[in-house]
Coordinates of C-alpha atoms in Angstrom, one line a residue:
Chain A
M1 CA -1.4 -23.4 -27.4
D2 CA -1.0 -23.3 -23.7
P3 CA 1.8 -21.0 -22.8
V4 CA 1.6 -22.3 -19.3
S5 CA 1.7 -26.2 -19.8
K6 CA 3.3 -26.8 -16.3
P7 CA 0.4 -26.8 -13.7
L8 CA 2.7 -25.2 -10.9
D9 CA 4.0 -22.4 -13.2
P10 CA 3.2 -19.1 -11.3
R11 CA 2.9 -17.4 -14.7
Q12 CA -0.8 -18.8 -14.8
L13 CA -1.9 -16.4 -12.2
P14 CA -1.7 -13.3 -14.5
L15 CA -3.6 -15.4 -17.2
L16 CA -6.3 -16.1 -14.6
L17 CA -6.6 -12.4 -13.7
Q18 CA -6.7 -11.5 -17.4
G19 CA -9.5 -14.0 -17.9
E20 CA -8.0 -15.9 -20.7
A21 CA -11.2 -17.9 -21.2
S22 CA -10.0 -20.1 -23.9
L23 CA -7.0 -21.2 -21.9
I24 CA -8.8 -21.6 -18.6
G25 CA -11.4 -23.6 -20.4
E26 CA -8.6 -26.0 -21.5
W27 CA -7.3 -26.1 -17.9
I28 CA -10.7 -27.3 -16.5
E29 CA -11.0 -30.0 -19.1
R30 CA -7.8 -31.6 -17.7
R31 CA -7.4 -33.6 -14.5
E32 CA -4.4 -31.8 -13.1
G33 CA -4.0 -32.1 -9.2
A34 CA -0.9 -29.9 -9.3
R35 CA -2.9 -27.0 -10.8
V36 CA -5.6 -27.4 -8.1
L37 CA -2.8 -27.4 -5.5
F38 CA -1.4 -24.2 -7.1
Q39 CA -4.8 -22.6 -6.7
I40 CA -5.1 -23.7 -3.2
V41 CA -1.7 -22.3 -2.3
V42 CA -2.8 -18.9 -3.9
I43 CA -5.9 -18.8 -1.9
V44 CA -4.0 -19.8 1.3
L45 CA -1.3 -17.2 0.8
G46 CA -3.5 -14.5 -0.7
A47 CA -6.5 -14.5 1.6
G48 CA -4.1 -15.3 4.5
L49 CA -2.0 -12.2 3.8
F50 CA -5.1 -10.0 3.7
G51 CA -6.4 -11.6 6.9
A52 CA -3.0 -11.0 8.7
A53 CA -3.0 -7.4 7.5
V54 CA -6.6 -6.9 8.9
G55 CA -5.8 -8.7 12.1
S56 CA -2.6 -6.8 12.7
W57 CA -4.7 -3.8 13.9
R58 CA -5.9 -5.6 17.0
D59 CA -3.0 -7.9 17.9
P60 CA -0.2 -10.1 16.3
M61 CA -2.2 -13.2 17.5
Q62 CA -5.3 -11.8 15.8
S63 CA -3.3 -11.4 12.8
L64 CA -2.3 -15.1 12.8
F65 CA -6.0 -16.2 13.5
L66 CA -7.2 -14.3 10.6
A67 CA -4.5 -15.5 8.2
I68 CA -5.9 -19.0 8.9
K69 CA -9.6 -18.2 9.0
L70 CA -10.0 -16.1 5.8
P71 CA -8.7 -19.1 3.6
L72 CA -10.7 -21.5 5.7
I73 CA -13.8 -19.5 5.0
L74 CA -13.2 -19.7 1.3
G75 CA -12.4 -23.5 1.4
L76 CA -15.4 -24.4 3.6
T77 CA -17.8 -22.4 1.4
A78 CA -16.4 -24.1 -1.8
A79 CA -16.6 -27.5 -0.1
G80 CA -20.0 -26.9 1.5
N81 CA -21.6 -25.8 -1.8
G82 CA -19.7 -28.0 -4.1
L83 CA -22.3 -30.6 -4.4
L84 CA -25.1 -28.0 -4.9
N85 CA -23.1 -25.9 -7.3
G86 CA -22.4 -29.0 -9.3
M87 CA -26.2 -29.9 -9.5
L88 CA -27.3 -26.4 -10.3
A89 CA -25.0 -25.9 -13.4
P90 CA -26.5 -28.8 -15.5
L91 CA -30.1 -28.0 -14.3
L92 CA -29.7 -24.4 -15.4
G93 CA -28.3 -25.3 -18.8
L94 CA -24.5 -25.6 -18.4
N95 CA -23.5 -29.2 -18.7
I96 CA -20.3 -29.5 -16.8
S97 CA -19.2 -32.1 -14.4
F98 CA -19.0 -31.8 -10.5
R99 CA -15.2 -31.6 -10.7
Q100 CA -15.4 -28.9 -13.4
S101 CA -17.9 -26.8 -11.3
L102 CA -15.7 -27.0 -8.2
L103 CA -12.7 -26.0 -10.3
L104 CA -14.5 -23.0 -11.6
V105 CA -15.5 -21.8 -8.1
L106 CA -11.8 -22.6 -6.9
M107 CA -10.6 -20.4 -9.8
S108 CA -12.8 -17.5 -9.0
F109 CA -11.7 -17.8 -5.3
T110 CA -8.1 -17.9 -6.6
I111 CA -8.6 -14.6 -8.4
S112 CA -10.3 -12.9 -5.4
S113 CA -7.4 -14.0 -3.2
A114 CA -4.8 -12.7 -5.6
I115 CA -6.5 -9.4 -5.6
L116 CA -6.9 -9.4 -1.8
A117 CA -3.1 -10.1 -1.6
A118 CA -2.3 -7.3 -3.7
F119 CA -4.2 -4.9 -1.5
S120 CA -3.0 -6.2 1.9
P121 CA 0.0 -3.8 2.2
I122 CA -2.4 -0.9 1.7
V123 CA -4.7 -2.3 4.3
F124 CA -1.8 -3.0 6.8
F125 CA -0.6 0.6 6.2
M126 CA -4.0 2.2 6.7
L127 CA -4.7 0.1 9.9
W128 CA -1.2 0.7 11.2
N129 CA -2.0 4.4 11.1
T130 CA -5.3 3.8 12.9
P131 CA -5.0 3.9 16.7
T132 CA -6.4 0.8 18.5
T133 CA -8.2 3.1 20.9
A134 CA -10.1 4.4 17.9
I135 CA -12.8 1.8 17.7
S136 CA -15.6 4.3 17.8
G137 CA -13.8 7.0 15.9
S138 CA -14.2 7.9 12.2
A139 CA -10.7 6.7 11.3
F140 CA -11.6 3.2 12.3
Y141 CA -14.8 3.2 10.4
I142 CA -13.0 4.6 7.2
A143 CA -10.5 1.6 7.6
L144 CA -13.4 -0.7 8.0
L145 CA -15.2 0.5 4.9
L146 CA -11.9 0.3 3.1
N147 CA -11.6 -3.5 3.9
V148 CA -15.2 -4.0 2.9
A149 CA -14.7 -2.2 -0.4
I150 CA -11.6 -4.2 -1.1
I151 CA -13.3 -7.5 -0.3
A152 CA -16.3 -6.4 -2.6
F153 CA -14.0 -5.4 -5.5
A154 CA -12.1 -8.8 -5.3
G155 CA -15.4 -10.5 -5.2
I156 CA -16.9 -8.5 -8.3
A157 CA -13.8 -8.9 -10.3
A158 CA -13.7 -12.6 -9.8
S159 CA -17.3 -12.8 -10.7
V160 CA -16.7 -10.9 -14.0
R161 CA -14.0 -13.3 -14.8
L162 CA -16.1 -16.3 -13.9
L163 CA -19.0 -14.9 -16.0
A164 CA -16.8 -14.7 -19.1
L165 CA -15.7 -18.3 -18.6
L166 CA -19.3 -19.6 -18.0
Q167 CA -20.3 -17.8 -21.2
R168 CA -17.5 -19.5 -23.1
L169 CA -18.5 -22.9 -21.7
S170 CA -22.3 -22.6 -22.3
G171 CA -22.3 -20.4 -25.4
D172 CA -25.2 -18.4 -24.0
R173 CA -25.0 -15.3 -21.9
G174 CA -28.4 -15.9 -20.3
I175 CA -27.4 -19.3 -19.0
A176 CA -24.0 -18.1 -17.8
M177 CA -25.8 -15.2 -15.8
K178 CA -28.2 -17.7 -14.3
V179 CA -25.5 -20.1 -13.3
L180 CA -23.3 -17.2 -11.9
F181 CA -26.3 -15.8 -10.0
A182 CA -27.2 -19.2 -8.4
W183 CA -23.7 -19.9 -7.4
L184 CA -23.1 -16.4 -6.0
A185 CA -26.3 -16.7 -4.0
G186 CA -25.4 -20.0 -2.6
N187 CA -21.8 -18.9 -1.8
L188 CA -22.9 -15.7 -0.1
F189 CA -25.6 -17.4 1.9
L190 CA -23.2 -20.1 3.2
G191 CA -20.2 -17.9 3.3
A192 CA -21.8 -15.3 5.5
Q193 CA -22.9 -18.0 8.0
I194 CA -19.5 -19.6 8.1
S195 CA -17.9 -16.1 8.6
W196 CA -20.4 -15.7 11.5
N197 CA -19.3 -18.9 13.1
L198 CA -15.6 -18.1 12.7
R199 CA -15.9 -14.6 14.1
P200 CA -14.1 -12.4 15.4
F201 CA -12.3 -10.8 12.5
I202 CA -11.1 -7.4 13.5
G203 CA -11.9 -8.0 17.1
S204 CA -13.3 -5.4 19.7
P205 CA -10.4 -4.1 21.8
E206 CA -12.5 -4.7 25.0
M207 CA -12.8 -8.4 24.1
E208 CA -9.9 -11.0 24.5
V209 CA -8.1 -12.3 21.3
Q210 CA -9.6 -15.7 20.4
F211 CA -9.7 -17.9 17.3
M212 CA -13.4 -18.3 17.8
R213 CA -15.9 -16.8 20.2
D214 CA -17.3 -19.1 23.0
D215 CA -20.7 -18.6 21.5
A216 CA -19.5 -19.3 17.9
F217 CA -22.3 -21.8 17.3
A218 CA -25.0 -20.0 19.2
G219 CA -27.3 -18.3 16.5
T220 CA -26.9 -17.5 12.8
F221 CA -25.7 -14.5 10.8
Y222 CA -29.3 -14.1 9.6
E223 CA -30.8 -14.1 13.1
S224 CA -28.3 -11.4 14.2
I225 CA -29.4 -9.3 11.2
F226 CA -32.9 -9.8 12.1
R227 CA -32.3 -8.8 15.7
V228 CA -30.5 -5.5 14.6
L229 CA -33.2 -4.6 12.2
H230 CA -35.9 -5.5 15.0
G231 CA -34.0 -3.3 17.4
L232 CA -33.8 -0.4 14.8
I233 CA -37.5 -0.7 14.0
T234 CA -38.6 -0.7 17.7
Q235 CA -36.5 2.4 18.5
I236 CA -38.2 4.4 15.7
Chain B
M1 CA -40.4 -45.8 -31.2
N2 CA -41.4 -44.2 -28.1
E3 CA -45.1 -43.1 -28.5
N4 CA -45.6 -41.4 -25.0
F5 CA -42.4 -39.7 -24.6
P6 CA -41.0 -38.9 -28.1
A7 CA -38.0 -36.8 -28.5
P8 CA -38.6 -33.1 -28.5
P9 CA -39.5 -31.5 -31.9
N10 CA -36.6 -30.5 -34.1
P11 CA -36.2 -26.8 -34.1
A12 CA -35.5 -26.9 -37.8
D13 CA -39.1 -28.0 -38.2
G14 CA -40.3 -24.8 -36.6
G15 CA -41.3 -26.4 -33.4
P16 CA -40.4 -25.2 -29.8
N17 CA -36.8 -25.4 -28.6
P18 CA -36.7 -26.2 -25.0
P19 CA -33.0 -25.8 -23.9
E20 CA -33.2 -28.4 -21.1
L21 CA -34.4 -31.0 -23.5
D22 CA -33.0 -30.7 -27.0
A23 CA -29.5 -31.4 -28.3
V24 CA -29.5 -34.7 -26.5
A25 CA -28.0 -37.3 -28.8
N26 CA -28.1 -40.3 -26.8
E27 CA -31.6 -40.5 -25.4
A28 CA -31.9 -44.0 -26.6
A29 CA -29.0 -45.1 -24.5
P30 CA -30.3 -47.4 -21.7
I31 CA -29.9 -46.2 -18.2
K32 CA -27.7 -48.4 -16.0
G33 CA -28.3 -48.3 -12.4
P34 CA -29.1 -45.5 -9.9
A35 CA -25.9 -43.5 -10.4
D36 CA -26.6 -43.3 -14.2
C37 CA -30.0 -42.3 -13.4
V38 CA -29.0 -39.5 -11.1
E39 CA -26.6 -38.3 -13.7
S40 CA -29.3 -38.4 -16.4
L41 CA -31.8 -36.6 -14.2
L42 CA -29.3 -33.6 -13.8
R43 CA -27.7 -33.6 -17.1
E44 CA -30.0 -35.2 -19.7
P45 CA -33.6 -35.3 -18.5
G46 CA -34.6 -36.1 -22.0
R47 CA -32.9 -39.4 -21.7
I48 CA -35.1 -40.3 -18.6
L49 CA -38.2 -39.1 -20.3
F50 CA -37.5 -41.2 -23.4
Q51 CA -36.6 -44.2 -21.4
L52 CA -39.8 -44.0 -19.1
G53 CA -41.8 -45.0 -22.3
Q54 CA -39.7 -48.0 -23.2
K55 CA -40.2 -51.6 -21.9
D56 CA -37.8 -51.0 -19.1
G57 CA -39.9 -48.0 -18.0
P58 CA -41.4 -49.7 -14.8
R59 CA -37.8 -50.6 -13.7
L60 CA -36.8 -47.0 -14.2
V61 CA -39.7 -45.9 -12.2
A62 CA -38.7 -48.1 -9.4
T63 CA -35.2 -46.7 -9.5
L64 CA -36.4 -43.1 -9.5
L65 CA -38.6 -43.9 -6.4
G66 CA -35.6 -45.8 -4.8
I67 CA -33.4 -42.7 -5.3
A68 CA -36.2 -40.4 -3.9
L69 CA -36.5 -42.7 -0.8
G70 CA -32.7 -42.9 -0.2
C71 CA -32.1 -39.2 -0.7
S72 CA -35.0 -38.3 1.6
L73 CA -33.7 -40.6 4.3
I74 CA -30.2 -38.8 4.1
Y75 CA -31.7 -35.4 4.0
G76 CA -34.1 -36.4 6.8
S77 CA -31.1 -37.4 8.9
I78 CA -29.8 -33.8 8.6
V79 CA -33.2 -32.4 9.5
G80 CA -33.2 -34.8 12.6
L81 CA -29.9 -33.6 13.7
F82 CA -31.5 -30.2 14.8
S83 CA -33.4 -31.7 17.6
R84 CA -31.3 -34.9 18.0
G85 CA -32.6 -37.7 20.4
E86 CA -35.4 -39.6 18.8
Q87 CA -35.8 -37.3 15.9
I88 CA -32.7 -38.6 14.3
Y89 CA -34.7 -41.7 13.5
Y90 CA -38.1 -40.2 13.1
A91 CA -37.4 -37.3 10.9
P92 CA -35.8 -39.3 8.1
I93 CA -38.6 -41.9 8.2
K94 CA -41.4 -39.1 8.3
I95 CA -39.8 -37.3 5.3
A96 CA -39.2 -40.5 3.4
V97 CA -42.6 -41.5 3.9
G98 CA -44.4 -38.1 3.6
L99 CA -42.8 -37.1 0.2
P100 CA -44.0 -40.2 -1.8
L101 CA -47.3 -40.1 0.1
S102 CA -47.9 -36.6 -1.0
G103 CA -47.2 -37.6 -4.6
L104 CA -49.4 -40.7 -4.3
I105 CA -52.3 -38.5 -3.0
C106 CA -51.8 -36.0 -6.0
L107 CA -51.3 -38.7 -8.7
P108 CA -54.9 -39.1 -9.7
S109 CA -55.4 -35.4 -10.0
L110 CA -52.2 -35.0 -12.0
Y111 CA -53.5 -37.6 -14.4
I112 CA -56.8 -35.9 -14.7
F113 CA -55.4 -32.4 -15.2
A114 CA -52.8 -33.7 -17.8
A115 CA -55.6 -35.4 -19.7
L116 CA -57.8 -32.3 -19.6
G117 CA -54.8 -30.5 -21.1
G118 CA -54.8 -32.9 -24.0
S119 CA -51.9 -35.1 -22.8
K120 CA -51.6 -38.6 -24.3
A121 CA -49.8 -39.9 -21.2
R122 CA -51.1 -43.1 -19.5
L123 CA -51.4 -43.3 -15.7
A124 CA -48.1 -45.3 -15.8
D125 CA -46.3 -42.5 -17.7
V126 CA -47.7 -40.1 -15.2
L127 CA -46.4 -42.1 -12.4
G128 CA -43.0 -42.1 -14.1
L129 CA -43.0 -38.3 -14.3
L130 CA -44.1 -38.0 -10.7
A131 CA -41.3 -40.4 -9.7
G132 CA -38.8 -38.2 -11.7
L133 CA -40.1 -35.1 -9.9
L134 CA -39.7 -36.8 -6.4
A135 CA -36.2 -38.1 -7.3
L136 CA -34.9 -34.9 -8.7
S137 CA -36.1 -32.7 -5.8
S138 CA -34.7 -35.2 -3.3
I139 CA -31.3 -35.2 -5.1
M140 CA -31.2 -31.4 -4.9
L141 CA -32.0 -31.7 -1.2
I142 CA -28.8 -33.7 -0.8
G143 CA -27.0 -30.7 -2.4
F144 CA -28.4 -28.5 0.3
A145 CA -27.6 -31.0 3.1
P146 CA -24.2 -29.6 4.0
V147 CA -25.6 -26.0 4.3
A148 CA -28.5 -27.3 6.3
W149 CA -26.2 -29.0 8.6
I150 CA -24.0 -26.0 9.3
F151 CA -27.1 -23.9 10.2
S152 CA -28.5 -26.9 12.3
E153 CA -25.4 -26.7 14.3
S154 CA -25.6 -22.9 14.7
T155 CA -29.1 -22.0 15.8
Q156 CA -31.6 -23.2 18.2
S157 CA -34.4 -21.3 16.4
L158 CA -37.1 -23.7 15.1
A159 CA -38.6 -20.9 12.9
M160 CA -35.1 -20.1 11.4
M161 CA -34.4 -23.8 10.6
G162 CA -38.1 -24.4 9.4
A163 CA -37.9 -21.4 7.1
L164 CA -34.5 -22.6 5.8
H165 CA -35.7 -26.2 5.1
F166 CA -38.8 -24.9 3.3
G167 CA -36.6 -22.6 1.3
F168 CA -34.4 -25.5 0.3
W169 CA -37.4 -27.8 -0.5
F170 CA -39.1 -25.0 -2.6
I171 CA -35.9 -24.7 -4.7
A172 CA -35.6 -28.4 -5.1
V173 CA -39.2 -28.8 -6.0
Y174 CA -39.0 -26.0 -8.5
F175 CA -36.5 -28.1 -10.5
G176 CA -38.6 -31.1 -10.0
L177 CA -41.6 -29.4 -11.5
K178 CA -39.7 -28.2 -14.3
F179 CA -38.7 -31.8 -15.2
L180 CA -42.5 -32.7 -14.8
H181 CA -43.5 -29.9 -17.1
A182 CA -40.8 -30.8 -19.6
G183 CA -42.1 -34.4 -19.5
F184 CA -45.7 -33.4 -20.2
R185 CA -44.6 -31.3 -23.2
R186 CA -43.5 -34.4 -24.8
T187 CA -47.1 -36.0 -24.5
Q188 CA -48.9 -33.8 -26.8
M189 CA -50.3 -31.7 -24.0
R190 CA -52.0 -28.7 -25.6
A191 CA -52.7 -26.6 -22.6
S192 CA -50.4 -26.6 -19.5
E193 CA -52.6 -24.5 -17.2
G194 CA -54.2 -27.6 -15.5
V195 CA -50.7 -29.0 -14.7
S196 CA -49.6 -25.5 -13.3
V197 CA -52.8 -25.6 -11.1
W198 CA -51.8 -29.2 -10.0
M199 CA -48.3 -27.9 -9.1
V200 CA -49.8 -25.5 -6.5
I201 CA -52.0 -28.3 -5.2
F202 CA -49.0 -30.6 -4.9
V203 CA -47.0 -28.1 -2.9
I204 CA -49.9 -27.3 -0.6
V205 CA -50.5 -31.1 0.0
A206 CA -46.7 -31.5 0.7
L207 CA -46.8 -28.6 3.1
Q208 CA -49.8 -30.1 4.8
M209 CA -48.1 -33.4 5.0
T210 CA -45.3 -31.8 7.2
T211 CA -48.0 -30.8 9.7
A212 CA -49.8 -34.0 9.5
L213 CA -46.6 -36.0 10.4
R214 CA -45.3 -33.3 12.9
P215 CA -43.1 -33.1 14.6
I216 CA -40.3 -33.4 12.0
L217 CA -38.0 -30.6 13.0
G218 CA -39.0 -30.0 16.5
T219 CA -39.9 -32.3 19.4
A220 CA -43.3 -33.5 21.0
D221 CA -44.6 -35.9 23.5
T222 CA -45.9 -38.2 20.8
V223 CA -44.5 -39.5 17.5
L224 CA -47.4 -38.4 15.6
P225 CA -49.8 -35.4 16.4
T226 CA -53.0 -36.0 18.4
E227 CA -54.7 -32.9 17.2
K228 CA -55.5 -31.9 13.5
R229 CA -54.3 -28.6 12.2
F230 CA -53.9 -26.7 9.0
F231 CA -50.3 -26.0 8.2
L232 CA -50.6 -22.2 8.2
A233 CA -52.1 -22.4 11.8
H234 CA -49.2 -24.7 12.8
W235 CA -46.6 -22.3 11.5
A236 CA -48.3 -19.3 13.0
E237 CA -48.2 -21.0 16.4
N238 CA -44.6 -21.9 16.1
L239 CA -43.6 -18.4 15.1
R240 CA -45.4 -17.1 18.2
I241 CA -43.6 -19.5 20.4
N242 CA -40.3 -18.7 18.7
A243 CA -40.9 -14.9 19.3
N244 CA -41.3 -15.4 22.9
Y245 CA -38.3 -17.7 23.2
K246 CA -35.0 -15.8 23.9
A247 CA -31.9 -17.9 22.7
P248 CA -28.7 -17.4 24.6
A249 CA -27.2 -15.7 21.5
A250 CA -30.0 -13.0 21.6
N251 CA -28.3 -11.3 24.5
A252 CA -24.7 -11.7 23.4
P253 CA -22.9 -8.5 22.5
A254 CA -22.3 -7.7 18.8
T255 CA -18.9 -8.8 18.0
R256 CA -16.6 -7.5 15.3

């Protein structure tokens, strides 16, 4: 029996976090636009709150920009890979529809966003205590690492929940692992590029506060990684 | 009864249990239109394989080839967006022509390799499987199209985009080849090594086709090449040009 029959009931959030696979399995079977809307609201608020906390270190305007950009990255990644994820699932042995695959990815992003929201006061506090002139200081890097660790934790926790759900739907851990790996690889690949296009995030103090850099579409994330690695190798 | 593409053996009989193909209850249900065909390729490949051997098989093959053509044109348009200009028209045409042409070139050898492996498939059946391979891989490319478009808008590096498109194509063809392999397993093929060798040949032919029809991603003075070249030599030259070319972003400061 579904204890949260109303799609807009906020009590469904803890159930998502607890990974109630049977209940979530029922949700994705239904066509409930309101439940999707609820999840989108959680993503916008959760990732937005975390973004605002991270951006607050640089400037209030950067805070606003980041509050918009983080949910935008999640949304664009889910939309950009939606078709591919929907194709990969049945090809890898999990016979679900495009709508269901999109809902599953959305649910995992909802879990990540809820976790990010929960950590945003800590991030805000840490960055508030870090002087803005400390861009090269150890305190800044500790704060930066903290952010990365929180984002990684949110992503891993959501993936673990998603794996349990995929396993329940497929009835096979191997298939669930393959689908999860394929989805994660695709989302990370595209998500990294969209993040690169929508930079800056924390923002260097010597550069002006902008929603997007003037050269946002000049180059890719992977080219920049290649350049950094190339530079490191040539210095050795 | 479908003699060429019978349903997979029942696991209860002690036969192999291919997860992609078994547990399909409605393989006998006819395939109605391209949308149903796409759905079946992704979710119920066994249905396609069964229907290929029915009296409507030739029509299904035509549908599969039509899907491959349509999807190749769409993905080709995304490829053409990188260089824009005339490539917006030429890239989709070249991809839509090149992929089936690669398949056609390799069709006789596929039939021979399959027969050597003990397969009872007729040439028409092999054509059906090949059409399925082309259709499924082209559909997969459509799934990659939004990602490819974002990268097309972000980079000016020919090498980067070339590697990306080839990466996507390899993944798409992997699933297409899985379909082909599953199909041959239904044709009493005893040894699959020959078909595995053919798969390598097909990939090499398709890669060479991209060089024979160049430029597809970049630009040139002529629509088709005036000089013959092996695809590895063509890639090496492009990588050399790319290494000497400094994109504006290369000098941009690292931004946080």
